[in-house]
Coordinates of C-alpha atoms in Angstrom, one line a residue:
M1 CA 26.3 76.6 101.7
S2 CA 27.1 79.3 99.1
E3 CA 29.4 82.3 99.9
S4 CA 26.4 84.6 99.3
R5 CA 24.7 83.5 102.5
P6 CA 27.4 84.2 105.2
E7 CA 24.7 84.9 107.9
Y8 CA 24.3 81.1 108.3
M9 CA 27.8 81.1 109.9
S10 CA 26.7 83.4 112.7
E11 CA 23.3 81.9 113.0
Y12 CA 24.8 78.5 113.9
M13 CA 27.7 80.1 115.9
F14 CA 30.4 79.4 113.4
T15 CA 33.3 81.4 112.0
K16 CA 36.2 80.8 109.6
V17 CA 39.6 80.1 111.0
A18 CA 42.4 79.5 108.4
G19 CA 39.7 78.8 105.8
K20 CA 37.8 76.2 107.9
P21 CA 34.4 76.6 109.6
V22 CA 35.1 76.4 113.4
C23 CA 32.4 76.4 116.1
L24 CA 32.6 79.4 118.4
L25 CA 31.0 77.5 121.3
C26 CA 33.2 74.3 121.4
G27 CA 36.0 75.0 119.0
E28 CA 35.4 72.0 116.8
S29 CA 35.7 72.3 113.0
V30 CA 33.4 71.0 110.3
A31 CA 35.0 69.3 107.3
V32 CA 32.7 70.8 104.6
L33 CA 31.3 74.3 104.6
K34 CA 27.6 73.6 104.0
E35 CA 24.5 74.9 105.8
Y36 CA 23.3 71.4 106.6
N37 CA 26.6 70.5 108.3
L38 CA 26.6 73.6 110.4
R39 CA 22.9 73.2 111.4
R40 CA 23.4 69.6 112.3
H41 CA 26.4 70.3 114.5
Y42 CA 24.6 73.2 116.3
E43 CA 21.3 71.3 116.9
T44 CA 23.1 68.1 118.0
K45 CA 25.5 69.7 120.5
H46 CA 24.3 73.2 121.5
A47 CA 20.6 73.6 120.8
D48 CA 19.5 72.8 124.4
K49 CA 21.9 75.4 125.9
N50 CA 20.7 78.1 123.7
K51 CA 17.0 77.2 123.2
N52 CA 15.8 80.3 125.0
M53 CA 17.7 82.7 122.6
D54 CA 16.0 84.1 119.6
M55 CA 17.8 84.7 116.3
E56 CA 18.9 88.3 117.1
Q57 CA 20.4 87.2 120.4
R58 CA 22.2 84.3 118.8
L59 CA 23.7 86.6 116.2
Q60 CA 24.7 89.1 118.9
K61 CA 26.3 86.4 121.0
A62 CA 28.1 85.1 117.9
E63 CA 29.6 88.6 117.3
E64 CA 30.8 88.7 120.9
L65 CA 32.4 85.3 120.6
K66 CA 34.1 86.4 117.3
R67 CA 35.5 89.5 119.0
G68 CA 36.8 87.4 121.9
L69 CA 38.4 84.9 119.5
K70 CA 40.1 87.7 117.5
S71 CA 41.4 89.2 120.7
R72 CA 42.9 85.8 121.7
Q73 CA 44.4 85.3 118.3
A74 CA 46.0 88.7 118.3
L75 CA 47.4 88.0 121.7
F76 CA 48.8 84.7 120.6
K77 CA 50.3 86.3 117.4
K78 CA 51.9 89.0 119.5
A79 CA 53.4 86.5 121.9
K80 CA 54.6 84.4 119.0
S81 CA 56.1 87.4 117.3
Q82 CA 57.8 88.6 120.4
G83 CA 59.3 85.2 120.9
Q84 CA 60.6 85.0 117.4
A85 CA 62.0 88.6 117.7
A86 CA 63.9 87.5 120.9
V87 CA 65.4 84.5 119.2
K88 CA 66.3 86.6 116.1
A89 CA 68.0 89.2 118.3
S90 CA 70.1 86.5 120.0
F91 CA 71.3 85.3 116.6
I92 CA 72.1 88.8 115.4
L93 CA 74.1 89.6 118.6
A94 CA 75.9 86.2 118.4
E95 CA 77.0 87.0 114.8
E96 CA 78.3 90.4 116.0
I97 CA 80.2 88.8 118.9
A98 CA 81.8 86.2 116.5
K99 CA 82.8 88.9 114.0
S100 CA 84.4 91.1 116.7
A101 CA 86.4 88.2 118.2
R102 CA 84.7 88.7 121.6
P103 CA 84.3 85.7 124.0
F104 CA 80.9 84.1 124.2
T105 CA 80.5 85.5 127.8
E106 CA 80.2 89.0 126.3
G107 CA 76.5 88.1 125.7
D108 CA 75.8 88.5 129.4
F109 CA 77.6 91.8 129.6
I110 CA 75.6 93.1 126.5
K111 CA 72.4 92.0 128.1
N112 CA 73.1 93.8 131.3
C113 CA 73.8 97.0 129.3
M114 CA 70.6 96.5 127.3
I115 CA 68.5 96.1 130.5
K116 CA 70.0 99.3 132.1
V117 CA 69.4 101.3 128.9
C118 CA 65.8 99.9 128.7
D119 CA 65.1 100.9 132.3
E120 CA 66.0 104.5 131.5
V121 CA 64.5 104.8 128.0
C122 CA 61.5 102.4 127.8
P123 CA 61.0 100.6 131.2
E124 CA 57.6 99.3 130.1
K125 CA 59.4 97.0 127.6
R126 CA 61.8 95.5 130.1
Q127 CA 60.4 92.0 129.8
L128 CA 61.0 92.0 126.0
F129 CA 64.7 92.6 126.6
L130 CA 64.8 90.0 129.4
N131 CA 63.4 87.5 126.9
V132 CA 66.5 87.7 124.7
S133 CA 68.8 84.9 125.8
L134 CA 72.4 85.9 125.6
S135 CA 74.0 83.4 128.1
R136 CA 77.4 81.9 127.2
N137 CA 75.8 78.6 126.2
T138 CA 73.2 80.3 124.0
I139 CA 75.7 82.4 122.2
A140 CA 77.9 79.3 121.6
E141 CA 74.9 77.4 120.2
R142 CA 73.8 80.3 118.0
V143 CA 77.4 80.7 116.6
D144 CA 77.4 77.0 115.7
Q145 CA 74.0 77.3 114.0
L146 CA 75.1 80.3 112.0
S147 CA 78.2 78.5 110.9
I148 CA 76.2 75.4 109.8
N149 CA 73.8 77.6 107.9
L150 CA 76.8 79.3 106.0
K151 CA 78.3 75.9 105.3
E152 CA 75.0 74.6 103.9
Q153 CA 74.8 77.6 101.6
L154 CA 78.3 77.0 100.4
V155 CA 77.6 73.3 99.7
K156 CA 74.5 74.3 97.7
K157 CA 76.6 76.8 95.7
G158 CA 79.3 74.2 95.2
K159 CA 76.9 72.0 93.3
D160 CA 76.8 74.7 90.5
F161 CA 80.6 75.1 90.2
I162 CA 82.0 74.3 86.8
A163 CA 85.5 74.9 88.1
Y164 CA 87.1 75.5 91.5
S165 CA 90.5 76.0 93.1
L166 CA 91.9 75.7 96.6
A167 CA 94.3 77.9 98.6
V168 CA 96.0 76.0 101.5
D169 CA 98.4 77.2 104.2
E170 CA 99.5 76.0 107.6
S171 CA 100.3 77.9 110.8
T172 CA 100.6 77.3 114.5
D173 CA 98.2 78.7 117.1
I174 CA 98.9 79.9 120.6
S175 CA 98.5 76.4 122.0
D176 CA 101.2 75.1 119.5
I177 CA 98.6 73.2 117.5
A178 CA 99.3 73.2 113.8
Q179 CA 96.2 74.6 112.0
L180 CA 95.5 73.9 108.3
S181 CA 93.6 76.7 106.6
I182 CA 91.7 75.9 103.3
F183 CA 89.8 78.4 101.1
I184 CA 87.8 77.7 98.0
R185 CA 87.3 79.9 94.9
G186 CA 84.6 78.5 92.7
V187 CA 83.0 79.7 89.4
D188 CA 79.4 78.7 88.4
S189 CA 77.9 78.4 84.9
S190 CA 77.1 82.2 84.9
L191 CA 80.8 82.8 85.5
S192 CA 80.1 84.3 89.0
V193 CA 82.9 83.9 91.4
T194 CA 82.5 82.6 95.0
E195 CA 85.5 83.0 97.3
E196 CA 84.9 81.5 100.8
F197 CA 86.4 79.8 103.8
L198 CA 86.2 76.1 103.4
A199 CA 87.8 74.7 106.7
L200 CA 90.3 75.1 109.5
R201 CA 91.6 71.7 110.5
P202 CA 93.8 71.2 113.6
M203 CA 96.8 68.9 113.0
H204 CA 97.5 67.3 116.4
G205 CA 100.2 64.9 115.1
T206 CA 102.6 65.2 112.2
T207 CA 102.1 67.6 109.2
T208 CA 103.5 65.6 106.4
G209 CA 102.3 65.8 102.8
H210 CA 100.1 62.7 103.4
D211 CA 98.6 64.3 106.6
L212 CA 97.8 67.5 104.7
Y213 CA 96.3 65.5 101.8
E214 CA 94.0 63.5 104.2
E215 CA 92.5 66.7 105.6
V216 CA 92.1 68.5 102.2
S217 CA 90.6 65.3 100.7
R218 CA 88.1 65.0 103.6
C219 CA 87.0 68.6 103.1
V220 CA 86.5 68.2 99.4
N221 CA 84.4 65.0 99.9
E222 CA 82.4 66.6 102.7
M223 CA 81.5 69.5 100.4
E224 CA 80.6 66.9 97.7
L225 CA 82.9 68.6 95.2
P226 CA 83.8 66.6 92.1
W227 CA 87.6 66.1 91.8
E228 CA 87.5 66.5 88.0
K229 CA 86.4 70.2 88.4
L230 CA 89.5 71.0 90.6
V231 CA 91.7 73.3 88.5
G232 CA 94.3 74.9 90.8
L233 CA 96.0 74.6 94.1
T234 CA 97.9 77.5 95.7
T235 CA 100.2 76.9 98.7
D236 CA 102.9 78.6 100.7
G237 CA 105.6 76.5 98.9
A238 CA 106.7 74.5 101.9
P239 CA 108.2 71.0 101.2
A240 CA 105.2 69.3 102.7
M241 CA 103.0 71.2 100.3
C242 CA 105.1 71.0 97.1
G243 CA 107.3 67.8 97.5
H244 CA 107.5 66.1 94.1
R245 CA 106.6 62.6 95.5
S246 CA 104.9 62.9 98.8
G247 CA 103.8 66.6 99.0
L248 CA 100.2 67.7 99.0
V249 CA 100.3 68.7 95.4
A250 CA 101.6 65.3 94.3
K251 CA 99.0 63.5 96.4
I252 CA 96.1 65.4 95.0
R253 CA 97.4 64.8 91.4
E254 CA 97.4 61.1 92.2
K255 CA 93.9 61.3 93.5
M256 CA 92.7 63.1 90.4
Q257 CA 94.2 60.4 88.3
E258 CA 92.4 57.8 90.4
E259 CA 89.1 59.7 89.8
N260 CA 89.9 59.8 86.0
A261 CA 89.9 63.6 86.0
T262 CA 90.8 64.8 82.5
G263 CA 92.1 68.2 83.5
E264 CA 95.6 68.9 84.8
L265 CA 96.0 70.4 88.3
T266 CA 97.9 73.7 88.1
A267 CA 99.9 74.3 91.3
Y268 CA 101.2 77.8 92.3
H269 CA 103.4 79.1 95.0
C270 CA 101.8 82.1 96.6
I271 CA 102.7 85.2 94.6
I272 CA 103.0 87.5 97.7
H273 CA 105.2 85.0 99.5
Q274 CA 107.4 84.7 96.3
E275 CA 107.7 88.4 96.1
A276 CA 108.8 88.7 99.7
L277 CA 111.4 86.0 99.2
C278 CA 112.8 87.8 96.2
G279 CA 113.8 90.7 98.5
K280 CA 116.3 88.4 100.2
A281 CA 118.2 88.0 96.9
L282 CA 119.7 91.5 97.5
K283 CA 122.0 89.9 100.1
M284 CA 122.0 93.1 102.2
E285 CA 121.5 91.5 105.6
H286 CA 124.6 93.3 107.0
V287 CA 122.8 96.6 106.5
M288 CA 119.6 95.5 108.0
S289 CA 121.3 93.9 111.0
I290 CA 123.0 97.1 112.0
I291 CA 119.8 99.1 111.7
T292 CA 117.8 96.4 113.6
R293 CA 120.5 96.5 116.4
T294 CA 120.3 100.3 116.6
V295 CA 116.5 100.3 116.7
N296 CA 116.4 97.6 119.4
F297 CA 118.9 99.6 121.5
I298 CA 116.6 102.6 121.4
R299 CA 113.2 100.8 121.6
A300 CA 113.9 97.8 123.9
K301 CA 114.7 99.8 127.0
G302 CA 112.0 102.1 128.3
L303 CA 114.4 104.8 129.5
N304 CA 116.3 105.0 126.2
H305 CA 113.0 105.1 124.3
R306 CA 111.6 107.9 126.4
Q307 CA 114.9 109.9 126.2
F308 CA 115.1 109.4 122.4
K309 CA 111.5 110.7 121.9
A310 CA 112.3 113.7 124.1
F311 CA 115.5 114.2 122.1
L312 CA 113.6 114.3 118.8
T313 CA 111.0 116.7 120.3
E314 CA 113.9 119.1 121.3
L315 CA 115.3 119.0 117.8
E316 CA 111.8 119.6 116.4
T317 CA 112.1 116.8 113.9
E318 CA 109.3 115.8 111.5
H319 CA 109.1 112.3 113.1
G320 CA 108.7 111.7 116.8
D321 CA 109.7 108.1 117.1
L322 CA 111.1 104.9 115.5
P323 CA 108.9 101.9 114.6
Y324 CA 109.9 98.4 115.5
H325 CA 110.8 95.8 112.8
T326 CA 109.8 92.2 112.8
E327 CA 110.7 89.5 110.3
V328 CA 107.2 88.1 110.2
R329 CA 105.7 91.4 109.1
W330 CA 107.4 92.1 105.8
L331 CA 106.0 95.6 105.4
S332 CA 107.5 96.8 108.7
Q333 CA 111.0 96.7 107.2
G334 CA 110.3 99.5 104.7
K335 CA 108.8 101.7 107.5
V336 CA 111.9 101.1 109.7
L337 CA 114.3 101.8 106.9
Q338 CA 112.6 105.0 105.8
R339 CA 112.4 106.4 109.3
C340 CA 116.0 105.5 110.1
F341 CA 117.2 107.1 106.9
E342 CA 115.3 110.3 107.6
L343 CA 116.5 110.4 111.2
R344 CA 120.1 109.1 110.6
E345 CA 121.8 112.3 111.9
E346 CA 119.6 112.5 115.0
I347 CA 120.1 108.8 115.7
C348 CA 123.9 109.2 115.6
L349 CA 123.8 112.3 117.9
F350 CA 121.7 110.3 120.4
L351 CA 124.0 107.3 120.3
D352 CA 127.0 109.6 120.8
S353 CA 125.3 111.0 123.9
K354 CA 125.0 107.4 125.2
G355 CA 128.7 106.6 124.5
K356 CA 127.9 104.2 121.6
D357 CA 130.2 103.8 118.6
T358 CA 128.6 105.3 115.5
T359 CA 131.4 104.8 113.0
Q360 CA 129.4 102.3 110.9
L361 CA 126.3 104.5 110.9
R362 CA 128.4 107.5 109.6
D363 CA 130.2 105.5 106.9
E364 CA 129.3 106.9 103.5
M365 CA 129.3 103.4 101.8
F366 CA 127.0 102.1 104.5
L367 CA 124.7 105.1 104.1
C368 CA 124.6 104.6 100.3
E369 CA 123.6 101.0 100.8
M370 CA 121.0 102.0 103.4
A371 CA 119.5 104.6 101.0
F372 CA 119.3 102.0 98.3
L373 CA 117.8 99.4 100.6
C374 CA 115.3 102.0 101.7
D375 CA 114.2 102.8 98.1
I376 CA 114.1 99.3 96.7
T377 CA 112.2 98.0 99.8
S378 CA 109.7 100.8 99.3
H379 CA 109.2 99.6 95.7
L380 CA 108.8 96.0 96.9
N381 CA 106.3 97.0 99.5
A382 CA 104.3 98.8 96.9
I383 CA 103.9 95.7 94.8
N384 CA 103.2 93.6 97.9
L385 CA 100.3 95.9 98.7
Q386 CA 99.0 95.7 95.1
L387 CA 98.9 91.9 95.3
Q388 CA 97.0 91.8 98.6
G389 CA 93.3 91.7 99.0
R390 CA 90.2 89.6 98.4
D391 CA 88.7 88.7 95.0
R392 CA 92.0 89.2 93.2
V393 CA 92.0 87.8 89.6
I394 CA 95.2 85.8 89.0
S395 CA 95.7 87.4 85.5
D396 CA 95.7 90.8 87.1
M397 CA 98.2 89.7 89.7
Y398 CA 100.4 88.2 86.9
S399 CA 100.2 91.6 85.1
T400 CA 101.4 93.4 88.3
V401 CA 104.4 91.1 88.6
K402 CA 105.2 91.3 84.9
A403 CA 105.1 95.1 85.1
F404 CA 107.4 95.1 88.1
K405 CA 110.0 92.9 86.2
T406 CA 109.9 95.5 83.4
K407 CA 110.5 98.3 86.0
L408 CA 113.5 96.4 87.4
T409 CA 115.1 96.2 84.0
L410 CA 114.6 100.0 83.6
W411 CA 115.9 100.7 87.1
E412 CA 119.0 98.7 86.5
T413 CA 119.8 100.5 83.2
Q414 CA 119.2 103.9 84.9
M415 CA 121.3 103.0 87.9
R416 CA 124.3 102.2 85.8
K417 CA 123.9 105.7 84.3
E418 CA 123.5 107.2 87.8
N419 CA 120.0 108.3 86.9
L420 CA 118.3 108.1 90.3
S421 CA 114.9 109.4 89.3
H422 CA 113.1 106.5 91.0
F423 CA 115.5 106.3 94.0
P424 CA 114.9 109.5 96.1
S425 CA 117.0 108.3 99.1
C426 CA 119.9 107.4 96.8
Q427 CA 119.6 110.8 95.2
T428 CA 119.8 112.5 98.6
M429 CA 123.0 110.5 99.5
K430 CA 124.6 111.2 96.1
E431 CA 124.2 115.0 96.7
K432 CA 125.7 114.8 100.2
L433 CA 128.8 112.6 99.4
S434 CA 132.0 114.3 100.3
T435 CA 134.8 112.3 98.8
S436 CA 133.7 108.8 97.5
A437 CA 131.7 108.3 94.3
F438 CA 128.2 106.9 94.5
P439 CA 128.5 103.1 94.0
S440 CA 126.0 103.0 91.1
T441 CA 127.5 99.9 89.4
Q442 CA 127.5 97.8 92.6
L443 CA 123.8 98.8 93.3
A444 CA 122.9 98.1 89.6
D445 CA 124.3 94.6 90.1
K446 CA 122.0 94.2 93.1
I447 CA 119.0 95.1 90.9
G448 CA 120.2 92.6 88.3
M449 CA 120.3 89.9 91.0
L450 CA 116.7 90.8 92.1
T451 CA 115.5 90.6 88.4
T452 CA 117.1 87.2 88.0
D453 CA 115.4 85.9 91.2
F454 CA 112.0 87.3 90.1
R455 CA 112.3 85.4 86.8
R456 CA 113.3 82.2 88.5
R457 CA 110.6 82.3 91.2
F458 CA 107.8 83.2 88.8
A459 CA 108.7 80.7 86.1
D460 CA 105.5 78.6 86.9
F461 CA 103.4 81.7 86.1
E462 CA 105.3 82.2 82.8
A463 CA 104.4 78.6 81.9
Q464 CA 100.7 79.7 82.2
K465 CA 101.3 82.9 80.3
S466 CA 99.0 82.1 77.4
R467 CA 96.1 81.0 79.6
L468 CA 96.5 84.2 81.8
E469 CA 96.7 86.5 78.8
L470 CA 93.6 84.9 77.3
L471 CA 91.6 86.1 80.3
G472 CA 93.5 89.4 80.6
N473 CA 92.9 90.5 77.0
P474 CA 91.4 88.0 74.6
F475 CA 91.3 90.6 71.8
A476 CA 95.1 90.8 71.8
V477 CA 95.7 87.0 71.8
D478 CA 97.3 85.5 68.7
V479 CA 94.7 83.0 67.3
E480 CA 97.2 80.8 65.5
S481 CA 99.2 80.1 68.6
S482 CA 96.1 79.4 70.7
P483 CA 94.8 75.9 71.4
P484 CA 92.8 74.5 68.4
N485 CA 89.6 74.1 70.4
L486 CA 89.6 77.9 71.1
Q487 CA 90.6 79.2 67.7
M488 CA 87.2 79.4 66.0
E489 CA 85.6 81.0 69.0
L490 CA 88.5 83.5 69.4
I491 CA 88.0 84.6 65.7
D492 CA 84.3 85.2 66.4
L493 CA 85.1 87.1 69.5
Q494 CA 87.8 89.3 68.1
C495 CA 85.6 90.2 65.1
N496 CA 82.6 91.2 67.3
D497 CA 82.6 95.0 67.8
A498 CA 79.8 94.9 70.4
L499 CA 81.8 92.5 72.6
R500 CA 85.0 94.6 72.1
E501 CA 83.1 97.7 73.4
K502 CA 81.8 95.7 76.4
Y503 CA 85.3 94.6 77.2
A504 CA 86.5 98.2 77.1
A505 CA 83.6 99.2 79.4
V506 CA 83.7 96.5 82.1
G507 CA 87.3 95.3 82.2
A508 CA 88.9 91.8 82.0
A509 CA 87.6 90.3 85.2
E510 CA 83.9 91.2 84.5
F511 CA 84.0 90.7 80.8
A512 CA 84.1 86.9 81.0
R513 CA 80.5 87.0 82.3
F514 CA 79.4 88.6 79.0
L515 CA 80.8 85.8 76.8
P516 CA 77.8 84.4 74.9
G517 CA 76.7 80.8 75.1
T518 CA 77.8 80.3 71.5
M519 CA 81.4 80.3 72.9
P520 CA 81.4 77.4 75.3
Q521 CA 85.1 76.6 75.1
L522 CA 86.1 80.2 75.9
R523 CA 83.6 80.3 78.8
I524 CA 85.1 77.1 80.3
Q525 CA 88.6 78.4 79.8
A526 CA 87.6 81.7 81.5
A527 CA 85.9 79.9 84.4
Q528 CA 89.0 77.8 85.1
T529 CA 91.3 80.9 85.1
L530 CA 88.9 82.9 87.2
S531 CA 88.8 80.2 89.8
M532 CA 92.5 80.2 90.4
F533 CA 94.1 81.7 93.6
G534 CA 97.2 83.8 93.0
S535 CA 98.1 83.8 96.6
T536 CA 97.4 82.4 100.1
Y537 CA 96.5 85.9 101.3
L538 CA 93.1 84.8 102.6
C539 CA 94.8 82.0 104.6
E540 CA 97.2 84.5 106.2
Q541 CA 94.3 86.8 106.9
L542 CA 92.4 83.9 108.6
F543 CA 95.4 83.2 110.8
S544 CA 95.3 86.8 112.0
L545 CA 91.7 86.3 112.9
M546 CA 92.5 83.0 114.6
N547 CA 95.1 84.7 116.7
L548 CA 92.6 87.4 117.6
N549 CA 90.2 84.8 118.8
K550 CA 92.5 82.2 120.3
T551 CA 94.5 84.2 122.8
S552 CA 96.3 83.4 126.0
H553 CA 93.1 84.3 127.8
R554 CA 91.0 82.1 125.6
S555 CA 93.4 79.2 124.7
R556 CA 90.9 76.5 125.7
L557 CA 88.5 77.6 122.9
T558 CA 87.4 74.3 121.2
A559 CA 88.3 73.5 117.6
E560 CA 84.6 73.4 116.7
H561 CA 83.8 76.8 118.2
L562 CA 87.0 78.3 116.6
H563 CA 86.0 76.9 113.3
S564 CA 82.4 78.3 113.6
I565 CA 83.7 81.8 114.6
L566 CA 86.1 81.9 111.7
R567 CA 83.5 80.8 109.2
I568 CA 81.2 83.7 110.3
S569 CA 83.9 86.4 110.5
S570 CA 85.6 85.5 107.2
A571 CA 82.4 85.1 105.2
Q572 CA 82.4 87.3 102.1
S573 CA 79.6 86.7 99.6
L574 CA 77.5 84.6 102.0
T575 CA 75.4 85.9 104.9
P576 CA 73.6 83.7 107.5
N577 CA 69.9 83.3 106.8
I578 CA 68.8 84.2 110.3
D579 CA 65.1 84.2 109.4
E580 CA 65.4 80.6 108.2
L581 CA 67.2 79.6 111.5
V582 CA 64.4 81.2 113.6
E583 CA 61.8 79.4 111.5
K584 CA 63.6 76.1 112.0
M585 CA 63.5 76.5 115.8
G586 CA 59.8 76.2 115.6
H587 CA 58.9 79.7 116.8
H588 CA 60.4 78.9 120.2
Q589 CA 60.0 81.7 122.6
V590 CA 62.8 82.1 125.0
S591 CA 61.7 82.6 128.6
P592 CA 63.4 84.8 131.1
S593 CA 64.2 81.8 133.3
T594 CA 66.1 80.3 130.4
S595 CA 68.0 83.4 129.6
N596 CA 69.3 83.9 133.1
K597 CA 70.9 80.4 133.4

């Protein structure tokens, strides 16, 4: 039957459903849309029942049946749509619960709130809200599904990586279980960077280099990542990580040799951790111990603390309290030192009122050392903050450290000349000294010790100086001293004015993506450097998230659920494809009876 004669469809009680002719009377479909087939079906199965109807009545009945079918289809689509919406809503809320470190049981609380709001705002839609399943088991299941979806996306992205690096760190959770955190930073052929959580592995037994290697190796294999594309490994510098024979780094180098990987693994000790350790080279623990003891006397006892705050209020000081200091939180030391220095006279007056000896706190030499420690710690904290954050390019981090070493040299020279331009607390003390001279030579020696320790600790970065500078500013690199395989491409690059302008416009990190395909060696070199982690900051950040989720009230959280939560809450460039997950569930509509279990 031709498309120009649609009246035959109604004449024989047929309509089109999903492109197929379907009988309005019995629901059967006909394979081929021809008048003969429709007439034969009608005369064979329905002619007797409708023999008293003339053509007009048959057409009228056909239209009635079509309207009824459309109404049923619309109802079905609406029910199907509402069911999908309910499932999607449960996924969205499960993702929010995971990101906010809330227990899975929060789903029930959220649902009760939703129902109460609905009863007041739109009571006619109460059933729709009841259909959204937010029970503990449902939330747990949704969180796992979201995590799996993110992992599948990462595996898919990993297949396009031309270079990748790992950041590995280990910590202990509230249940005294060692947890190994692993992050990946991969670069694809377009030189786009993906920086994501790879795994959190519980270590129930020992945590030797071999144990760490087994877990990291399992992760790499599960992700189907080729060992020959592994470029860098950044750790916290612990012996189990960096041991020359049996550490994680050594084991991975052995594995790469077994896999006939041509590239050399570059291992780094976390820049931020190194910088924090450099601060200990000052050997000024005697100053910090006195300050810590003083702060603890004031803060540890509730009565002393309240009286001290009231005392500061009476004196109308700028600050109303003292912060605590903890060894684990490096930045807290600077805040404590700064506040103690600013409130040094008020603290002594308060301690005198409590009958405590304040001889040390009033000693001018001690106060000079305290002022110096306050200033230098402030500088160290500033660089620490500069090095923190996601998506940090290692060449930029190296530049920050290089600049700080240059500043240290300047500060040492200025300190010997008693030029305290960059040491405001020291300047304050120098102006207030009564008899003794400011110990500039002694403090300059301290800066010299710090400079030496910086050079020693960052020697591995100096060894990679040429590689890092090639990414940082390829137009300033000396071609002759560069590797032979890069020299011709470097000349082409440095003589290209358009690329030089692009570099000036977008900066070093983004410029690599604009390297043309005619410079394949430079692109590979850029990809390898871009993939490197400069620190284990992401691992440390993950441990903070872990401690937010696995608390004393939630210590029985399973390793699988914790892993899923952390994958969702730490995701950066990836987002769960919730529509795909709803589709996979086969348009399942959650019933109220299910949701209340």
